[in-house]
């Protein structure tokens, strides 16, 4: 299981990569593995306001449908449009081609509540017990 050290993570299995005031997010390798083959993705629209810990979209797999939660608050500046036609990119490359949205953060201090790679690894181990 791939847990890149340069990302931040949520308890709901989203990842965040920060570049200045922009947070790129998606779901983790662990999440896509648990979901199985992803067949559909629902994403917010560009310009939509999202709020930390509130649903911003969903992924549907052959096993289940699961909401995606905003890891930070702000305005959606970009969505990964190709995912709408090729949601399997999330299974194949959750941290590269499988990113979901970019958010211009309205409150960067919210990042402080997210986990680093080590804490996320421990969280998964606890959850799996």
PDB file of C-alpha atoms in Angstrom:
ATOM      1  CA  UNK A   1       0.000   0.000   0.000  1.00  0.00           C
ATOM      2  CA  UNK A   2       1.341   3.377  -1.070  1.00  0.00           C
ATOM      3  CA  UNK A   3       1.272   6.223   1.509  1.00  0.00           C
ATOM      4  CA  UNK A   4       3.419   9.085   0.144  1.00  0.00           C
ATOM      5  CA  UNK A   5       5.289  10.960   2.881  1.00  0.00           C
ATOM      6  CA  UNK A   6       4.765  14.402   1.289  1.00  0.00           C
ATOM      7  CA  UNK A   7       0.957  14.353   1.584  1.00  0.00           C
ATOM      8  CA  UNK A   8      -1.551  15.034   4.380  1.00  0.00           C
ATOM      9  CA  UNK A   9      -4.419  12.633   5.132  1.00  0.00           C
ATOM     10  CA  UNK A  10      -7.919  12.614   6.614  1.00  0.00           C
ATOM     11  CA  UNK A  11      -9.580   9.950   8.759  1.00  0.00           C
ATOM     12  CA  UNK A  12     -12.011   9.416   5.847  1.00  0.00           C
ATOM     13  CA  UNK A  13      -9.092   8.404   3.572  1.00  0.00           C
ATOM     14  CA  UNK A  14      -8.655  11.528   1.457  1.00  0.00           C
ATOM     15  CA  UNK A  15      -5.188  12.867   0.666  1.00  0.00           C
ATOM     16  CA  UNK A  16      -4.064  16.462   0.193  1.00  0.00           C
ATOM     17  CA  UNK A  17      -1.060  17.902  -1.610  1.00  0.00           C
ATOM     18  CA  UNK A  18      -0.453  21.590  -0.926  1.00  0.00           C
ATOM     19  CA  UNK A  19       1.101  24.022  -3.400  1.00  0.00           C
ATOM     20  CA  UNK A  20       0.885  27.560  -2.019  1.00  0.00           C
ATOM     21  CA  UNK A  21      -2.796  28.270  -1.364  1.00  0.00           C
ATOM     22  CA  UNK A  22      -3.993  25.390  -3.581  1.00  0.00           C
ATOM     23  CA  UNK A  23      -4.818  21.968  -2.129  1.00  0.00           C
ATOM     24  CA  UNK A  24      -5.077  19.089  -4.607  1.00  0.00           C
ATOM     25  CA  UNK A  25      -7.048  16.166  -3.188  1.00  0.00           C
ATOM     26  CA  UNK A  26      -8.180  12.659  -3.949  1.00  0.00           C
ATOM     27  CA  UNK A  27      -8.744   9.363  -2.180  1.00  0.00           C
ATOM     28  CA  UNK A  28      -5.910   7.229  -0.870  1.00  0.00           C
ATOM     29  CA  UNK A  29      -4.511   3.991  -2.204  1.00  0.00           C
ATOM     30  CA  UNK A  30      -6.039   2.268   0.837  1.00  0.00           C
ATOM     31  CA  UNK A  31      -9.492   3.720   0.053  1.00  0.00           C
ATOM     32  CA  UNK A  32      -9.451   2.702  -3.607  1.00  0.00           C
ATOM     33  CA  UNK A  33      -8.303  -0.799  -2.607  1.00  0.00           C
ATOM     34  CA  UNK A  34     -11.150  -1.137  -0.103  1.00  0.00           C
ATOM     35  CA  UNK A  35     -13.706   0.130  -2.634  1.00  0.00           C
ATOM     36  CA  UNK A  36     -12.609  -2.138  -5.468  1.00  0.00           C
ATOM     37  CA  UNK A  37     -13.125  -1.232  -9.124  1.00  0.00           C
ATOM     38  CA  UNK A  38     -14.375   2.355  -9.317  1.00  0.00           C
ATOM     39  CA  UNK A  39     -17.041   2.796 -11.981  1.00  0.00           C
ATOM     40  CA  UNK A  40     -18.324   6.343 -11.405  1.00  0.00           C
ATOM     41  CA  UNK A  41     -17.204   9.629  -9.847  1.00  0.00           C
ATOM     42  CA  UNK A  42     -19.290  12.640  -8.842  1.00  0.00           C
ATOM     43  CA  UNK A  43     -17.336  15.868  -8.428  1.00  0.00           C
ATOM     44  CA  UNK A  44     -18.355  19.421  -7.494  1.00  0.00           C
ATOM     45  CA  UNK A  45     -18.348  22.182 -10.089  1.00  0.00           C
ATOM     46  CA  UNK A  46     -15.521  24.646 -10.592  1.00  0.00           C
ATOM     47  CA  UNK A  47     -16.229  27.720  -8.488  1.00  0.00           C
ATOM     48  CA  UNK A  48     -18.218  25.754  -5.881  1.00  0.00           C
ATOM     49  CA  UNK A  49     -17.506  26.516  -2.232  1.00  0.00           C
ATOM     50  CA  UNK A  50     -16.616  23.465  -0.135  1.00  0.00           C
ATOM     51  CA  UNK A  51     -16.368  23.179   3.632  1.00  0.00           C
ATOM     52  CA  UNK A  52     -13.967  21.022   5.619  1.00  0.00           C
ATOM     53  CA  UNK A  53     -15.386  17.616   6.581  1.00  0.00           C
ATOM     54  CA  UNK A  54     -18.522  18.085   4.444  1.00  0.00           C
ATOM     55  CA  UNK A  55     -19.326  15.929   1.387  1.00  0.00           C
ATOM     56  CA  UNK A  56     -18.076  17.344  -1.919  1.00  0.00           C
ATOM     57  CA  UNK A  57     -18.738  14.362  -4.158  1.00  0.00           C
ATOM     58  CA  UNK A  58     -18.848  10.582  -4.315  1.00  0.00           C
ATOM     59  CA  UNK A  59     -17.190   7.546  -5.798  1.00  0.00           C
ATOM     60  CA  UNK A  60     -19.109   4.475  -6.847  1.00  0.00           C
ATOM     61  CA  UNK A  61     -17.475   1.089  -7.128  1.00  0.00           C
ATOM     62  CA  UNK A  62     -18.669  -2.401  -7.921  1.00  0.00           C
ATOM     63  CA  UNK A  63     -18.871  -2.924  -4.123  1.00  0.00           C
ATOM     64  CA  UNK A  64     -20.252   0.339  -2.733  1.00  0.00           C
ATOM     65  CA  UNK A  65     -20.893   4.042  -3.082  1.00  0.00           C
ATOM     66  CA  UNK A  66     -18.897   6.320  -0.812  1.00  0.00           C
ATOM     67  CA  UNK A  67     -19.006  10.044  -0.171  1.00  0.00           C
ATOM     68  CA  UNK A  68     -15.837  12.109  -0.573  1.00  0.00           C
ATOM     69  CA  UNK A  69     -15.279  14.747   2.101  1.00  0.00           C
ATOM     70  CA  UNK A  70     -13.525  18.089   1.718  1.00  0.00           C
ATOM     71  CA  UNK A  71     -10.220  17.990   3.614  1.00  0.00           C
ATOM     72  CA  UNK A  72     -10.136  21.811   3.706  1.00  0.00           C
ATOM     73  CA  UNK A  73     -12.536  24.699   3.097  1.00  0.00           C
ATOM     74  CA  UNK A  74     -12.374  26.927   0.058  1.00  0.00           C
ATOM     75  CA  UNK A  75     -13.330  27.342  -3.587  1.00  0.00           C
ATOM     76  CA  UNK A  76     -12.949  24.589  -6.182  1.00  0.00           C
ATOM     77  CA  UNK A  77     -10.575  25.975  -8.811  1.00  0.00           C
ATOM     78  CA  UNK A  78     -10.295  22.856 -10.965  1.00  0.00           C
ATOM     79  CA  UNK A  79     -11.776  19.384 -11.279  1.00  0.00           C
ATOM     80  CA  UNK A  80     -10.106  16.401 -12.917  1.00  0.00           C
ATOM     81  CA  UNK A  81     -12.511  16.193 -15.868  1.00  0.00           C
ATOM     82  CA  UNK A  82     -10.937  13.052 -17.403  1.00  0.00           C
ATOM     83  CA  UNK A  83     -11.981  11.123 -14.262  1.00  0.00           C
ATOM     84  CA  UNK A  84     -15.621  11.530 -15.238  1.00  0.00           C
ATOM     85  CA  UNK A  85     -14.962   9.320 -18.281  1.00  0.00           C
ATOM     86  CA  UNK A  86     -12.165   7.167 -16.823  1.00  0.00           C
ATOM     87  CA  UNK A  87     -12.880   6.734 -13.086  1.00  0.00           C
ATOM     88  CA  UNK A  88     -10.605   3.670 -13.096  1.00  0.00           C
ATOM     89  CA  UNK A  89      -7.674   6.125 -13.018  1.00  0.00           C
ATOM     90  CA  UNK A  90      -8.346   6.332  -9.277  1.00  0.00           C
ATOM     91  CA  UNK A  91      -7.637   2.606  -8.942  1.00  0.00           C
ATOM     92  CA  UNK A  92      -4.564   2.763 -11.158  1.00  0.00           C
ATOM     93  CA  UNK A  93      -2.944   5.992  -9.930  1.00  0.00           C
ATOM     94  CA  UNK A  94      -4.755   7.459  -6.898  1.00  0.00           C
ATOM     95  CA  UNK A  95      -2.036  10.081  -6.303  1.00  0.00           C
ATOM     96  CA  UNK A  96      -1.313  11.069  -9.906  1.00  0.00           C
ATOM     97  CA  UNK A  97      -3.947  10.743 -12.646  1.00  0.00           C
ATOM     98  CA  UNK A  98      -6.564   9.928  -9.985  1.00  0.00           C
ATOM     99  CA  UNK A  99      -6.595  13.327  -8.244  1.00  0.00           C
ATOM    100  CA  UNK A 100     -10.110  14.737  -7.965  1.00  0.00           C
ATOM    101  CA  UNK A 101     -10.252  18.470  -7.259  1.00  0.00           C
ATOM    102  CA  UNK A 102      -8.080  21.490  -6.555  1.00  0.00           C
ATOM    103  CA  UNK A 103      -9.276  23.836  -3.837  1.00  0.00           C
ATOM    104  CA  UNK A 104      -8.111  27.381  -3.158  1.00  0.00           C
ATOM    105  CA  UNK A 105      -7.979  27.209   0.622  1.00  0.00           C
ATOM    106  CA  UNK A 106      -9.868  29.851   2.591  1.00  0.00           C
ATOM    107  CA  UNK A 107      -8.340  28.711   5.897  1.00  0.00           C
ATOM    108  CA  UNK A 108      -4.896  27.061   5.464  1.00  0.00           C
ATOM    109  CA  UNK A 109      -4.682  26.447   9.236  1.00  0.00           C
ATOM    110  CA  UNK A 110      -7.188  23.603   8.691  1.00  0.00           C
ATOM    111  CA  UNK A 111      -4.235  21.608   7.354  1.00  0.00           C
ATOM    112  CA  UNK A 112      -2.976  21.370  10.946  1.00  0.00           C
ATOM    113  CA  UNK A 113      -5.766  18.917  11.783  1.00  0.00           C
ATOM    114  CA  UNK A 114      -4.750  16.486   9.020  1.00  0.00           C
ATOM    115  CA  UNK A 115      -2.460  13.484   9.550  1.00  0.00           C
ATOM    116  CA  UNK A 116       1.031  12.945   8.201  1.00  0.00           C
ATOM    117  CA  UNK A 117       1.934   9.624   6.542  1.00  0.00           C
ATOM    118  CA  UNK A 118       2.990   7.922   9.799  1.00  0.00           C
ATOM    119  CA  UNK A 119      -0.176   8.930  11.645  1.00  0.00           C
ATOM    120  CA  UNK A 120      -2.307   7.821   8.675  1.00  0.00           C
ATOM    121  CA  UNK A 121      -0.550   4.436   8.583  1.00  0.00           C
ATOM    122  CA  UNK A 122      -1.352   3.983  12.299  1.00  0.00           C
ATOM    123  CA  UNK A 123      -4.960   5.076  11.682  1.00  0.00           C
ATOM    124  CA  UNK A 124      -5.372   2.365   9.032  1.00  0.00           C
ATOM    125  CA  UNK A 125      -3.885  -0.270  11.330  1.00  0.00           C
ATOM    126  CA  UNK A 126      -6.288   0.719  14.124  1.00  0.00           C
ATOM    127  CA  UNK A 127      -9.256   0.720  11.766  1.00  0.00           C
ATOM    128  CA  UNK A 128      -8.342  -2.715  10.415  1.00  0.00           C
ATOM    129  CA  UNK A 129      -8.403  -4.367  13.853  1.00  0.00           C
TER     130      UNK A 129
END
